[in-house]
Amino acid sequence: MPTYTAPIKDINFVLHDVLKISESSIPGYADLDRDFTTSILEEAGKITSEVLAPLNVVGDREGCRLENGVVYTPTGFKAAFNQVRDGGWPGLATDEEYGGQGLPYLMGTAVGEMFGSANQAFTMYQGLTNGAYASIHAHGTDAQKTTYLPKMTNCEWTGTMNLTEPHCGTDLGMMRTKADPQSDGSYKITGQKIFISAGDHDMADNIIHLVLAKITGGPEGIKGVSLFIVPKFIVNDDGSLGARNGVSVGSIEHKMGIHGNSTCVMNYDGATGYLLGEEHKGMRAMFTMMNHARLGVGLQGLAQAEAAYQNAVIYAKERLQGRAVTGTENPNGPADPIIVHPDIRRSLMDQKSFVEGARAFLLWGASLIDQTHRAGDKDADGLISLMTPVIKGFLSDKGYDMTVQAQQVYGGHGYIEEHGMSQFTRDARIAMIYEGANGVQALDLVGRKLAVDGGKHVMAFFDMVKSFIKENEGDDALKTNFLDPLKAASKDMQTAGMYFIQNGMKNPNNALAGSTDFMHLFGHVCLGLMWARMAKAASAALADGTSDPEFYQTKLATGRYYMARQLPATALHLTRIQSGADTVMALTADAF
Amino acid sequence: MPTYTAPIKDINFVLHDVLKISESSIPGYADLDRDFTTSILEEAGKITSEVLAPLNVVGDREGCRLENGVVYTPTGFKAAFNQVRDGGWPGLATDEEYGGQGLPYLMGTAVGEMFGSANQAFTMYQGLTNGAYASIHAHGTDAQKTTYLPKMTNCEWTGTMNLTEPHCGTDLGMMRTKADPQSDGSYKITGQKIFISAGDHDMADNIIHLVLAKITGGPEGIKGVSLFIVPKFIVNDDGSLGARNGVSVGSIEHKMGIHGNSTCVMNYDGATGYLLGEEHKGMRAMFTMMNHARLGVGLQGLAQAEAAYQNAVIYAKERLQGRAVTGTENPNGPADPIIVHPDIRRSLMDQKSFVEGARAFLLWGASLIDQTHRAGDKDADGLISLMTPVIKGFLSDKGYDMTVQAQQVYGGHGYIEEHGMSQFTRDARIAMIYEGANGVQALDLVGRKLAVDGGKHVMAFFDMVKSFIKENEGDDALKTNFLDPLKAASKDMQTAGMYFIQNGMKNPNNALAGSTDFMHLFGHVCLGLMWARMAKAASAALADGTSDPEFYQTKLATGRYYMARQLPATALHLTRIQSGADTVMALTADAF
């Protein structure tokens, strides 16, 4: 069975050596010294490795079951959920006003990686709740906030998001779920929603569904969509739970993975709903939740890759098979451990350099969110908004690839379910799909985000890369191994951007045909930048005479691998982008 | 539920327009005119799409079950297996002497693709039998051939291959299964084998296990391994079935996919076995089977990609979501079909250009095998031997990627099992692992095959590419769109080969660290060559005034896509190869 050990040292490295958070002026960051973050990370490490990780396989094997309208989670989930609540984990980064611990989003992200690595299906129950909390927090009335947030802060009640219907996912304008206004100001919600993660379960007293629906008589299409709060049990004025609302579970979907999460078909039959935010502005309110969720999905890509990688390393050190081509390394054993073989090593380095780069990217991204919300920095908001589709799409695509590579290290043993490596792959697969399939992320990036504010944010990104290179190119080793490759990759990205500007006007397909390639190109540049920043930090620690030189030397070596072997993918993406739409769109639909 | 339509026109295009098989001097090819191949392909198309494809999901959902030592296959498999036998399909390319139809291996491959697309788990029962047949055919005594082959030709009895043990897969020298010589010339086989595909089932009267074991007292390691025939039921001298042999099923493995195939733990408790081939030359005899199997696994990569692609196309034409950015294409519907979106189109073109290129590669490879066996051509043998790891490794890696892309076209509907797209992915995953994991294929290619006969075969490959380019560069369109990119890719491959020669001597890790990249680089050059040959054939057909210009124009457009978007990957692989072993092997094992 797979194990999980929280990568506390690596997280602390990013927080303190790279981001230097306790020196930051972002409100709340001054408290985050190394001792403090370590104590939080260690506690999170305990509950994730000791409680949640052992339940991961249980959740996969048992799945959830629907009996007489009631959804039961897998054995052990309910007790573990209580333990998680007792530890205050769901409320780590929620508002103190509503009973949360008020820590920065950054710490929620650092801890969130651990929860995701240990048990993605389980963690989704609280992840969805955090998203619904954020949406009510941003768009709810005072009364709504007072009614729901104190209960949702720590998952006493959980939340869901209801967008998809059988005939529409991305194109929500086609939505059929209706909201009929009632004389008391509430609405009757009627319709069917599918793919509702954590849609129902036995671990919370109430479930707060956020549901997109069209108010009867409102505008056609996406402009007529509003967002509603639909609680499973109506909440009385005194806060006690009242009648069961008209919402029920149609069925639990049979999925490729995340079996421990109850993905439900939800039927709304005149259920009482309360408008959240403004009439017909449902998409705006939902996007608060979606953006939050998209970063969380990128985090899942990293989290599954990290968990799979850890187990691949263990296996590669234990499994004896063949001899090193450069000479026996385990003369007393019947064979050498497979970690001696260059192709196994290549695979492990792919994984290691990805997860460490992705972790830095996500924590940096989380710090930009804190900078936005806690310091009101609009530039930070513009930048993280630009990079959100990259975090979601690139990290989930690559995270999945890494789980496949980790599974491959096990050979045949990776294909049978006994070792749990198949589960990482199957669970990671969903991250490429939900919260907007990765093709939609690429479309959002190239079709919308690049041009926001006249391209100001992508220009700021390039300037930041350029400044970093300029400031540091006095360091020869850094220049050769990190800055020069980063410069080349960033130039590829600029050239791609120019191609879009010059050819996308003529024919927008010229830009969109390269959208997925651009998302990956951008992602590589971000990870290249992260590795350059990590290399700088590691060099500084070594120059300062650190007591742990091996740790920092390993960082440098891992970074050199990324720059030499992964970052050059930008050139291929650029070639594809520059080939434009001609070959992509050459055929009529009938020719397929 | 997914559907399957046999791509008869595309297969015939490769057989007749590209390979021009009926003009070939290979014995048996003259009979293969277009009418004849069409009639075979149409019959195979019927049974695969009407009988086997509908059972694919059934096999996945039910799996196999072991009850009181007996393995039961999923509902409908037994009846379908009888239908397949009645049609003579397993014996299509086996020897007439033993009751087969004696058609070339080429036709077995063409039909094999269809069987694999329709139902991989089912097809493995006959695939393993074909492999065991080939091994007995090549290495058996006359008596063994007479006893087993007539029954195995058409799967009255099925076969298995038993290599892996819990502690050894690739490194078979560590094998513990023992063979004790008996006074009557037979052996008593004792040991445990795992991951035995089609290890036991209820669809055949007898199962002929080919088992690797060490004869007591023989040499240590791989040099002491011999191959044995171990029938489930002992065959009496008159050919009737005698006593149950000492072999039993320990359990059925729980796997990520191919649930319809019974992957068994097999226990041999003093089972009676008969030496196949020479003492201690078991690996040689087994490799007859393995090479056969490796081509079959490459075929599975294509087959799953083709089946998944077909369903992705259907969904992309049916699913209405969003509007084309260049203007509404379905004004009377609520939205346009998603096939209008450039990123969906890119994905479908990736898939289409891969499956058509891979099909040509496999059929060309099959023709080389016929050239070897039917015409005794040693050069053909050298070439196909060189390319076998590429066919296995590259096509299964890419085939898997394509099933993931096809699944992605379905969005959330691809993740739930209802639509069957997850199954293609889960089934395709095994092809990267079994019959030698793809890292082992890459090692075989770079560490062994490249240097065979002083590099003669890879030089012959380069010459072939060069000659083809030279012969055809008078055609401007062919030159620009196909020959120039092929030349560049082939040059990348030559440069990579030179790098290995110059740096691999100094340190073999410099070659092996680039082995997977080289396997992919080689694969792309092969598919580039195939597309260049297909483009030439399509141009010729158009010049000849074909009655079906759209078909050939579509070929040209699909090929242009491959050359513009996929083939340039060779440059990235070369960059990685040229970075050598330094960054790959920089860390100590403890640093992971």
PDB file of N, CA, C and O in Angstrom, chain B residues 154-182:
ATOM      1  N   ASN B 154      -6.332 -22.894 -34.258  1.00  0.00           N
ATOM      2  CA  ASN B 154      -7.589 -22.152 -34.256  1.00  0.00           C
ATOM      3  C   ASN B 154      -8.162 -21.997 -32.845  1.00  0.00           C
ATOM      4  O   ASN B 154      -9.353 -21.838 -32.670  1.00  0.00           O
ATOM      5  N   CYS B 155      -7.251 -22.090 -31.857  1.00  0.00           N
ATOM      6  CA  CYS B 155      -7.647 -21.839 -30.462  1.00  0.00           C
ATOM      7  C   CYS B 155      -8.605 -22.874 -29.874  1.00  0.00           C
ATOM      8  O   CYS B 155      -9.328 -22.565 -28.924  1.00  0.00           O
ATOM      9  N   GLU B 156      -8.585 -24.096 -30.416  1.00  0.00           N
ATOM     10  CA  GLU B 156      -9.330 -25.128 -29.705  1.00  0.00           C
ATOM     11  C   GLU B 156      -8.686 -25.276 -28.331  1.00  0.00           C
ATOM     12  O   GLU B 156      -9.363 -25.420 -27.326  1.00  0.00           O
ATOM     13  N   TRP B 157      -7.367 -25.266 -28.330  1.00  0.00           N
ATOM     14  CA  TRP B 157      -6.595 -25.092 -27.105  1.00  0.00           C
ATOM     15  C   TRP B 157      -5.948 -23.709 -27.177  1.00  0.00           C
ATOM     16  O   TRP B 157      -5.517 -23.276 -28.241  1.00  0.00           O
ATOM     17  N   THR B 158      -5.863 -23.059 -26.030  1.00  0.00           N
ATOM     18  CA  THR B 158      -5.187 -21.753 -26.035  1.00  0.00           C
ATOM     19  C   THR B 158      -3.826 -21.864 -25.358  1.00  0.00           C
ATOM     20  O   THR B 158      -3.499 -22.887 -24.754  1.00  0.00           O
ATOM     21  N   GLY B 159      -3.032 -20.816 -25.474  1.00  0.00           N
ATOM     22  CA  GLY B 159      -1.676 -20.813 -24.931  1.00  0.00           C
ATOM     23  C   GLY B 159      -1.437 -19.666 -23.970  1.00  0.00           C
ATOM     24  O   GLY B 159      -2.203 -18.699 -23.931  1.00  0.00           O
ATOM     25  N   THR B 160      -0.373 -19.774 -23.201  1.00  0.00           N
ATOM     26  CA  THR B 160       0.047 -18.680 -22.311  1.00  0.00           C
ATOM     27  C   THR B 160       1.568 -18.586 -22.344  1.00  0.00           C
ATOM     28  O   THR B 160       2.252 -19.490 -22.823  1.00  0.00           O
ATOM     29  N   MET B 161       2.098 -17.500 -21.836  1.00  0.00           N
ATOM     30  CA  MET B 161       3.543 -17.406 -21.620  1.00  0.00           C
ATOM     31  C   MET B 161       3.808 -17.052 -20.157  1.00  0.00           C
ATOM     32  O   MET B 161       3.268 -16.093 -19.620  1.00  0.00           O
ATOM     33  N   ASN B 162       4.659 -17.845 -19.516  1.00  0.00           N
ATOM     34  CA  ASN B 162       4.917 -17.699 -18.079  1.00  0.00           C
ATOM     35  C   ASN B 162       6.360 -17.309 -17.834  1.00  0.00           C
ATOM     36  O   ASN B 162       7.257 -18.159 -17.848  1.00  0.00           O
ATOM     37  N   LEU B 163       6.599 -16.030 -17.612  1.00  0.00           N
ATOM     38  CA  LEU B 163       7.948 -15.553 -17.357  1.00  0.00           C
ATOM     39  C   LEU B 163       8.072 -15.016 -15.932  1.00  0.00           C
ATOM     40  O   LEU B 163       8.916 -15.436 -15.167  1.00  0.00           O
ATOM     41  N   THR B 164       7.221 -14.044 -15.613  1.00  0.00           N
ATOM     42  CA  THR B 164       7.392 -13.226 -14.413  1.00  0.00           C
ATOM     43  C   THR B 164       7.136 -14.003 -13.124  1.00  0.00           C
ATOM     44  O   THR B 164       6.234 -14.835 -13.055  1.00  0.00           O
ATOM     45  N   GLU B 165       7.965 -13.718 -12.132  1.00  0.00           N
ATOM     46  CA  GLU B 165       7.749 -14.210 -10.776  1.00  0.00           C
ATOM     47  C   GLU B 165       7.678 -12.985  -9.864  1.00  0.00           C
ATOM     48  O   GLU B 165       8.064 -11.894 -10.265  1.00  0.00           O
ATOM     49  N   PRO B 166       7.183 -13.151  -8.651  1.00  0.00           N
ATOM     50  CA  PRO B 166       6.984 -11.957  -7.821  1.00  0.00           C
ATOM     51  C   PRO B 166       8.229 -11.070  -7.700  1.00  0.00           C
ATOM     52  O   PRO B 166       8.130  -9.847  -7.723  1.00  0.00           O
ATOM     53  N   HIS B 167       9.398 -11.669  -7.619  1.00  0.00           N
ATOM     54  CA  HIS B 167      10.609 -10.892  -7.391  1.00  0.00           C
ATOM     55  C   HIS B 167      11.390 -10.644  -8.672  1.00  0.00           C
ATOM     56  O   HIS B 167      12.437 -10.012  -8.644  1.00  0.00           O
ATOM     57  N   CYS B 168      10.944 -11.153  -9.792  1.00  0.00           N
ATOM     58  CA  CYS B 168      11.683 -10.883 -11.027  1.00  0.00           C
ATOM     59  C   CYS B 168      10.799 -10.806 -12.260  1.00  0.00           C
ATOM     60  O   CYS B 168       9.897 -11.593 -12.454  1.00  0.00           O
ATOM     61  N   GLY B 169      11.075  -9.765 -13.047  1.00  0.00           N
ATOM     62  CA  GLY B 169      10.368  -9.553 -14.299  1.00  0.00           C
ATOM     63  C   GLY B 169      11.385  -9.414 -15.420  1.00  0.00           C
ATOM     64  O   GLY B 169      11.689 -10.363 -16.128  1.00  0.00           O
ATOM     65  N   THR B 170      11.968  -8.228 -15.528  1.00  0.00           N
ATOM     66  CA  THR B 170      12.983  -7.987 -16.554  1.00  0.00           C
ATOM     67  C   THR B 170      14.205  -8.886 -16.339  1.00  0.00           C
ATOM     68  O   THR B 170      14.771  -9.418 -17.300  1.00  0.00           O
ATOM     69  N   ASP B 171      14.593  -9.035 -15.090  1.00  0.00           N
ATOM     70  CA  ASP B 171      15.822  -9.762 -14.754  1.00  0.00           C
ATOM     71  C   ASP B 171      15.505 -11.232 -14.478  1.00  0.00           C
ATOM     72  O   ASP B 171      15.480 -11.683 -13.328  1.00  0.00           O
ATOM     73  N   LEU B 172      15.289 -11.980 -15.549  1.00  0.00           N
ATOM     74  CA  LEU B 172      14.798 -13.352 -15.395  1.00  0.00           C
ATOM     75  C   LEU B 172      15.851 -14.323 -14.869  1.00  0.00           C
ATOM     76  O   LEU B 172      15.537 -15.457 -14.519  1.00  0.00           O
ATOM     77  N   GLY B 173      17.083 -13.861 -14.822  1.00  0.00           N
ATOM     78  CA  GLY B 173      18.128 -14.716 -14.263  1.00  0.00           C
ATOM     79  C   GLY B 173      17.886 -15.066 -12.798  1.00  0.00           C
ATOM     80  O   GLY B 173      18.440 -16.038 -12.284  1.00  0.00           O
ATOM     81  N   MET B 174      17.068 -14.250 -12.130  1.00  0.00           N
ATOM     82  CA  MET B 174      16.790 -14.464 -10.710  1.00  0.00           C
ATOM     83  C   MET B 174      15.657 -15.475 -10.474  1.00  0.00           C
ATOM     84  O   MET B 174      15.253 -15.711  -9.323  1.00  0.00           O
ATOM     85  N   MET B 175      15.174 -16.032 -11.558  1.00  0.00           N
ATOM     86  CA  MET B 175      14.047 -16.962 -11.500  1.00  0.00           C
ATOM     87  C   MET B 175      14.234 -18.102 -10.494  1.00  0.00           C
ATOM     88  O   MET B 175      15.324 -18.625 -10.352  1.00  0.00           O
ATOM     89  N   ARG B 176      13.154 -18.488  -9.818  1.00  0.00           N
ATOM     90  CA  ARG B 176      13.228 -19.579  -8.842  1.00  0.00           C
ATOM     91  C   ARG B 176      12.473 -20.830  -9.262  1.00  0.00           C
ATOM     92  O   ARG B 176      12.621 -21.871  -8.629  1.00  0.00           O
ATOM     93  N   THR B 177      11.617 -20.715 -10.249  1.00  0.00           N
ATOM     94  CA  THR B 177      10.850 -21.888 -10.672  1.00  0.00           C
ATOM     95  C   THR B 177      11.814 -22.971 -11.161  1.00  0.00           C
ATOM     96  O   THR B 177      12.707 -22.705 -11.962  1.00  0.00           O
ATOM     97  N   LYS B 178      11.604 -24.191 -10.646  1.00  0.00           N
ATOM     98  CA  LYS B 178      12.542 -25.296 -10.875  1.00  0.00           C
ATOM     99  C   LYS B 178      11.929 -26.350 -11.799  1.00  0.00           C
ATOM    100  O   LYS B 178      10.721 -26.575 -11.784  1.00  0.00           O
ATOM    101  N   ALA B 179      12.795 -27.007 -12.535  1.00  0.00           N
ATOM    102  CA  ALA B 179      12.375 -28.130 -13.370  1.00  0.00           C
ATOM    103  C   ALA B 179      13.245 -29.335 -12.999  1.00  0.00           C
ATOM    104  O   ALA B 179      14.460 -29.312 -13.207  1.00  0.00           O
ATOM    105  N   ASP B 180      12.612 -30.358 -12.407  1.00  0.00           N
ATOM    106  CA  ASP B 180      13.359 -31.560 -12.027  1.00  0.00           C
ATOM    107  C   ASP B 180      13.210 -32.625 -13.106  1.00  0.00           C
ATOM    108  O   ASP B 180      12.094 -33.062 -13.409  1.00  0.00           O
ATOM    109  N   PRO B 181      14.337 -33.069 -13.669  1.00  0.00           N
ATOM    110  CA  PRO B 181      14.285 -34.068 -14.740  1.00  0.00           C
ATOM    111  C   PRO B 181      13.728 -35.390 -14.217  1.00  0.00           C
ATOM    112  O   PRO B 181      14.076 -35.819 -13.114  1.00  0.00           O
ATOM    113  N   GLN B 182      12.877 -36.021 -15.006  1.00  0.00           N
ATOM    114  CA  GLN B 182      12.295 -37.320 -14.660  1.00  0.00           C
ATOM    115  C   GLN B 182      12.889 -38.382 -15.577  1.00  0.00           C
ATOM    116  O   GLN B 182      13.440 -38.078 -16.638  1.00  0.00           O
TER     117      GLN B 182
END
